[in-house]
Amino acid sequence: MTHGAVTLLLVILALTGCQREERDTRPQSALGSGEQPTPVTTLEPGGQRPSPADNKAASFEANAFHLSEGKRLFGWFNCSGCHANGGGGMGPALMDEKWLYGSSIESIHATIRDGRPKGMPSFHDKIPDDQIWELAAFVRSLSGNVPSSAAPQRNDDMMPHPSENRLPDAATLGKSP
Amino acid sequence: MKRPALTGFAMACVLFLQGCAGWQSALDPKGPAANELAWLIWFFTALCALIWVLVMIALAAPLLMRPRAPSEPLVLNAGAEHRKLRVVLIAVAMTVSVVVGLTLLSFFANRTLAAIGSGAALTIRVTGHQWWWEVRYEDATPNRILTTANEIHIPAGEPVRLLLTSTDVIHSFWVPSLSGKLDLIPGRINVLDIKADKPGVYRGQCAEFCGAQHANMGTFIIAEPRARFDAWWNDQLRPARSPASGEAKTGEDLFLHRPCVMCHRIGGTPAGGTVAPDLTHIASRRTLAAGTLTMSRGNLAAWIADPQGVKPGAHMPVMELNGDELNAIVAYLEGLK
Ligand SMILES: [Cu+2]
């Protein structure tokens, strides 16, 4: 009896792992406008309204599928042409702890969407919004800023750094908390 | 079984056999390699069926025969012992010769398959992507090299050499009516020679599980008389037609200023993406998205409006287009004959 209950519990626990890779391939507003939904009022039951961007950021960073999509698009959209595989080239390195425009996923999203003055092009019309979030989440994984349980695995080609899921956690600098 | 039931059963069997014909069937061969394989399949099946029947008879016979009086265990009967030994030896010899014989047969069939490509004048590089086929016609003259997708035109009656590779995971190229299957492996080139005896359209399918849309990774081999094939190749080398209407012109502008340009190439325009199918002559193809939809204005619109609804997981994202923009892009692509 207890054996059955324990097995059941373990199975249910294992199932929670499925969320790690939940594949959401459609943006919330297919055929809609690309802008963030503008709140009509700031009055919300319960006070503070959570910013929609925050939800997205969190769900993209903890999701192995979105991170690996970001990794694929980083090559497909030729980010690697200027940033190499994160080590930097004509554009700055993305795998170090230095951020010119902030390390939050929102500011990286803004960098990719709107561009930056010293040579980072704007991809506003060129990359659908969800894919920009995927790229931003992947860029953060290059310096160990996403959960290693979700970060992408090794590349087929030679890389200047270990695979993203083996980088030291940026928050604790690799030391266990 | 009663008479009508039996006739019905036989007719159903014949009807099922009907399913073996058509444009994608190893049992309805349309080229020398598939012929060789079909012959092997039938021979193996027939021989194995015959052996199975003989074994069943040998097993059933003693069961059905009247039991003999049990022999005295201590009395030696040399004659009977020898007969039994001979039966076993004959059975072993037959088994060995059948296995060796079938091995030799498939060896010679393989030799024939390998000889099909000798003297192939045309080389086509087929690259598997999740979940479509990139097709590149090699030529000594660089400006005659042609890149297209999902449809492989070949001259009928001539051997053609396919160089198979992949950029992501292992796929497998299989056009049952023309040849056996061969894997497309990242970082490696496998050579498959094919030949279609007669003009026709033969369907192929990825035969190695490669992810979510493996089932929708079809391809078509279109065998044509040499003259038609050469005309097709020359026609495909043209840059894309310029838009014929105002709406199509708007569509071209949208294509060049929206994400489409990041992934797709359209010859003669600045769109030079190489990670997705070449769309220079998209409207001349029979199907969309590797055989998922037939080519039509409506299906083009359906695909561009919601690729994730048509082929969930495919590497083309849903883009934000309003109705007018969608119509304009479709009008443009529809003109790319
Ligand atoms: Cu496949």
mmCIF file of N, CA and C in Angstrom, chain A residues 99-156:
data_model
loop_
_atom_site.group_PDB
_atom_site.id
_atom_site.type_symbol
_atom_site.label_atom_id
_atom_site.label_comp_id
_atom_site.label_asym_id
_atom_site.label_seq_id
_atom_site.Cartn_x
_atom_site.Cartn_y
_atom_site.Cartn_z
ATOM 1 N N TRP A 99 28.166 44.123 -18.983
ATOM 2 C CA TRP A 99 27.024 44.456 -19.820
ATOM 3 C C TRP A 99 27.027 45.947 -20.096
ATOM 4 N N LEU A 100 27.042 46.340 -21.370
ATOM 5 C CA LEU A 100 27.007 47.763 -21.707
ATOM 6 C C LEU A 100 25.633 48.332 -21.415
ATOM 7 N N TYR A 101 24.612 47.509 -21.610
ATOM 8 C CA TYR A 101 23.244 48.039 -21.508
ATOM 9 C C TYR A 101 22.400 47.267 -20.512
ATOM 10 N N GLY A 102 23.029 46.652 -19.547
ATOM 11 C CA GLY A 102 22.258 45.981 -18.506
ATOM 12 C C GLY A 102 22.086 44.498 -18.773
ATOM 13 N N SER A 103 21.997 43.744 -17.696
ATOM 14 C CA SER A 103 21.967 42.292 -17.841
ATOM 15 C C SER A 103 20.557 41.732 -17.787
ATOM 16 N N SER A 104 19.554 42.570 -17.514
ATOM 17 C CA SER A 104 18.200 42.015 -17.386
ATOM 18 C C SER A 104 17.711 41.565 -18.751
ATOM 19 N N ILE A 105 16.845 40.574 -18.748
ATOM 20 C CA ILE A 105 16.364 40.060 -20.043
ATOM 21 C C ILE A 105 15.588 41.138 -20.792
ATOM 22 N N GLU A 106 14.920 42.035 -20.039
ATOM 23 C CA GLU A 106 14.172 43.110 -20.700
ATOM 24 C C GLU A 106 15.112 44.024 -21.477
ATOM 25 N N SER A 107 16.285 44.359 -20.881
ATOM 26 C CA SER A 107 17.152 45.288 -21.608
ATOM 27 C C SER A 107 17.840 44.592 -22.782
ATOM 28 N N ILE A 108 18.106 43.311 -22.643
ATOM 29 C CA ILE A 108 18.694 42.602 -23.790
ATOM 30 C C ILE A 108 17.657 42.502 -24.915
ATOM 31 N N HIS A 109 16.403 42.250 -24.524
ATOM 32 C CA HIS A 109 15.312 42.232 -25.504
ATOM 33 C C HIS A 109 15.250 43.577 -26.219
ATOM 34 N N ALA A 110 15.375 44.670 -25.442
ATOM 35 C CA ALA A 110 15.320 46.008 -26.041
ATOM 36 C C ALA A 110 16.512 46.232 -26.973
ATOM 37 N N THR A 111 17.697 45.740 -26.576
ATOM 38 C CA THR A 111 18.885 45.883 -27.434
ATOM 39 C C THR A 111 18.635 45.231 -28.788
ATOM 40 N N ILE A 112 18.115 44.006 -28.773
ATOM 41 C CA ILE A 112 17.925 43.272 -30.029
ATOM 42 C C ILE A 112 16.807 43.918 -30.847
ATOM 43 N N ARG A 113 15.731 44.321 -30.162
ATOM 44 C CA ARG A 113 14.583 44.854 -30.898
ATOM 45 C C ARG A 113 14.890 46.224 -31.498
ATOM 46 N N ASP A 114 15.469 47.122 -30.672
ATOM 47 C CA ASP A 114 15.622 48.506 -31.128
ATOM 48 C C ASP A 114 17.033 48.853 -31.572
ATOM 49 N N GLY A 115 18.000 47.964 -31.356
ATOM 50 C CA GLY A 115 19.369 48.278 -31.744
ATOM 51 C C GLY A 115 20.042 49.168 -30.711
ATOM 52 N N ARG A 116 21.359 49.371 -30.867
ATOM 53 C CA ARG A 116 22.118 50.269 -29.981
ATOM 54 C C ARG A 116 23.033 51.109 -30.859
ATOM 55 N N PRO A 117 23.348 52.346 -30.385
ATOM 56 C CA PRO A 117 23.990 53.318 -31.279
ATOM 57 C C PRO A 117 25.306 52.871 -31.920
ATOM 58 N N LYS A 118 26.162 52.147 -31.203
ATOM 59 C CA LYS A 118 27.489 51.892 -31.788
ATOM 60 C C LYS A 118 27.514 50.603 -32.597
ATOM 61 N N GLY A 119 26.519 50.456 -33.458
ATOM 62 C CA GLY A 119 26.632 49.384 -34.447
ATOM 63 C C GLY A 119 25.762 48.156 -34.251
ATOM 64 N N MET A 120 24.945 48.116 -33.210
ATOM 65 C CA MET A 120 24.035 46.972 -33.070
ATOM 66 C C MET A 120 22.760 47.289 -33.845
ATOM 67 N N PRO A 121 22.493 46.517 -34.936
ATOM 68 C CA PRO A 121 21.308 46.842 -35.745
ATOM 69 C C PRO A 121 20.004 46.547 -35.011
ATOM 70 N N SER A 122 18.933 47.215 -35.460
ATOM 71 C CA SER A 122 17.617 46.944 -34.876
ATOM 72 C C SER A 122 16.961 45.799 -35.642
ATOM 73 N N PHE A 123 16.390 44.863 -34.898
ATOM 74 C CA PHE A 123 15.726 43.729 -35.549
ATOM 75 C C PHE A 123 14.213 43.814 -35.362
ATOM 76 N N HIS A 124 13.727 45.025 -35.124
ATOM 77 C CA HIS A 124 12.319 45.210 -34.775
ATOM 78 C C HIS A 124 11.364 44.536 -35.763
ATOM 79 N N ASP A 125 11.552 44.800 -37.074
ATOM 80 C CA ASP A 125 10.644 44.224 -38.074
ATOM 81 C C ASP A 125 11.107 42.857 -38.549
ATOM 82 N N LYS A 126 12.347 42.530 -38.226
ATOM 83 C CA LYS A 126 12.962 41.361 -38.848
ATOM 84 C C LYS A 126 12.809 40.086 -38.019
ATOM 85 N N ILE A 127 12.554 40.240 -36.731
ATOM 86 C CA ILE A 127 12.424 39.036 -35.898
ATOM 87 C C ILE A 127 11.126 39.138 -35.102
ATOM 88 N N PRO A 128 10.259 38.132 -35.208
ATOM 89 C CA PRO A 128 9.017 38.149 -34.421
ATOM 90 C C PRO A 128 9.326 38.233 -32.925
ATOM 91 N N ASP A 129 8.419 38.856 -32.172
ATOM 92 C CA ASP A 129 8.700 39.174 -30.773
ATOM 93 C C ASP A 129 9.095 37.955 -29.942
ATOM 94 N N ASP A 130 8.374 36.847 -30.088
ATOM 95 C CA ASP A 130 8.705 35.664 -29.276
ATOM 96 C C ASP A 130 10.128 35.191 -29.549
ATOM 97 N N GLN A 131 10.545 35.294 -30.814
ATOM 98 C CA GLN A 131 11.894 34.849 -31.152
ATOM 99 C C GLN A 131 12.934 35.794 -30.544
ATOM 100 N N ILE A 132 12.579 37.100 -30.410
ATOM 101 C CA ILE A 132 13.505 38.026 -29.739
ATOM 102 C C ILE A 132 13.667 37.615 -28.272
ATOM 103 N N TRP A 133 12.556 37.222 -27.646
ATOM 104 C CA TRP A 133 12.656 36.762 -26.247
ATOM 105 C C TRP A 133 13.524 35.511 -26.155
ATOM 106 N N GLU A 134 13.365 34.623 -27.140
ATOM 107 C CA GLU A 134 14.182 33.401 -27.119
ATOM 108 C C GLU A 134 15.666 33.749 -27.239
ATOM 109 N N LEU A 135 15.970 34.690 -28.147
ATOM 110 C CA LEU A 135 17.367 35.106 -28.317
ATOM 111 C C LEU A 135 17.901 35.743 -27.047
ATOM 112 N N ALA A 136 17.074 36.621 -26.442
ATOM 113 C CA ALA A 136 17.527 37.314 -25.234
ATOM 114 C C ALA A 136 17.803 36.304 -24.121
ATOM 115 N N ALA A 137 16.916 35.333 -23.980
ATOM 116 C CA ALA A 137 17.120 34.318 -22.942
ATOM 117 C C ALA A 137 18.401 33.536 -23.221
ATOM 118 N N PHE A 138 18.635 33.225 -24.501
ATOM 119 C CA PHE A 138 19.852 32.474 -24.829
ATOM 120 C C PHE A 138 21.103 33.310 -24.555
ATOM 121 N N VAL A 139 21.056 34.605 -24.903
ATOM 122 C CA VAL A 139 22.216 35.469 -24.647
ATOM 123 C C VAL A 139 22.551 35.437 -23.156
ATOM 124 N N ARG A 140 21.514 35.465 -22.314
ATOM 125 C CA ARG A 140 21.781 35.411 -20.869
ATOM 126 C C ARG A 140 22.394 34.060 -20.458
ATOM 127 N N SER A 141 22.026 33.010 -21.179
ATOM 128 C CA SER A 141 22.578 31.698 -20.810
ATOM 129 C C SER A 141 24.072 31.614 -21.117
ATOM 130 N N LEU A 142 24.552 32.501 -22.014
ATOM 131 C CA LEU A 142 25.973 32.481 -22.380
ATOM 132 C C LEU A 142 26.871 32.849 -21.206
ATOM 133 N N SER A 143 26.303 33.552 -20.209
ATOM 134 C CA SER A 143 27.131 33.923 -19.059
ATOM 135 C C SER A 143 26.560 33.330 -17.776
ATOM 136 N N GLY A 144 25.879 32.208 -17.915
ATOM 137 C CA GLY A 144 25.421 31.486 -16.729
ATOM 138 C C GLY A 144 24.312 32.179 -15.965
ATOM 139 N N ASN A 145 23.447 32.914 -16.662
ATOM 140 C CA ASN A 145 22.376 33.635 -15.974
ATOM 141 C C ASN A 145 21.017 32.940 -16.038
ATOM 142 N N VAL A 146 20.975 31.715 -16.536
ATOM 143 C CA VAL A 146 19.696 30.994 -16.545
ATOM 144 C C VAL A 146 19.902 29.676 -15.796
ATOM 145 N N PRO A 147 18.816 29.063 -15.339
ATOM 146 C CA PRO A 147 18.965 27.793 -14.608
ATOM 147 C C PRO A 147 19.707 26.764 -15.472
ATOM 148 N N SER A 148 20.727 26.110 -14.903
ATOM 149 C CA SER A 148 21.510 25.175 -15.714
ATOM 150 C C SER A 148 20.674 23.954 -16.085
ATOM 151 N N SER A 149 19.563 23.734 -15.363
ATOM 152 C CA SER A 149 18.714 22.591 -15.710
ATOM 153 C C SER A 149 18.010 22.818 -17.044
ATOM 154 N N ALA A 150 17.932 24.079 -17.488
ATOM 155 C CA ALA A 150 17.241 24.368 -18.739
ATOM 156 C C ALA A 150 18.195 24.817 -19.838
ATOM 157 N N ALA A 151 19.415 25.231 -19.479
ATOM 158 C CA ALA A 151 20.333 25.811 -20.467
ATOM 159 C C ALA A 151 20.705 24.790 -21.538
ATOM 160 N N PRO A 152 21.029 25.278 -22.749
ATOM 161 C CA PRO A 152 21.341 24.376 -23.861
ATOM 162 C C PRO A 152 22.593 23.535 -23.612
ATOM 163 N N GLN A 153 22.680 22.440 -24.381
ATOM 164 C CA GLN A 153 23.837 21.557 -24.236
ATOM 165 C C GLN A 153 24.882 21.866 -25.288
ATOM 166 N N ARG A 154 25.892 21.002 -25.373
ATOM 167 C CA ARG A 154 27.076 21.352 -26.158
ATOM 168 C C ARG A 154 26.779 21.486 -27.652
ATOM 169 N N ASN A 155 27.635 22.240 -28.323
ATOM 170 C CA ASN A 155 27.547 22.406 -29.769
ATOM 171 C C ASN A 155 28.288 21.275 -30.461
ATOM 172 N N ASP A 156 28.038 21.149 -31.765
ATOM 173 C CA ASP A 156 28.809 20.174 -32.519
ATOM 174 C C ASP A 156 30.189 20.714 -32.862
#
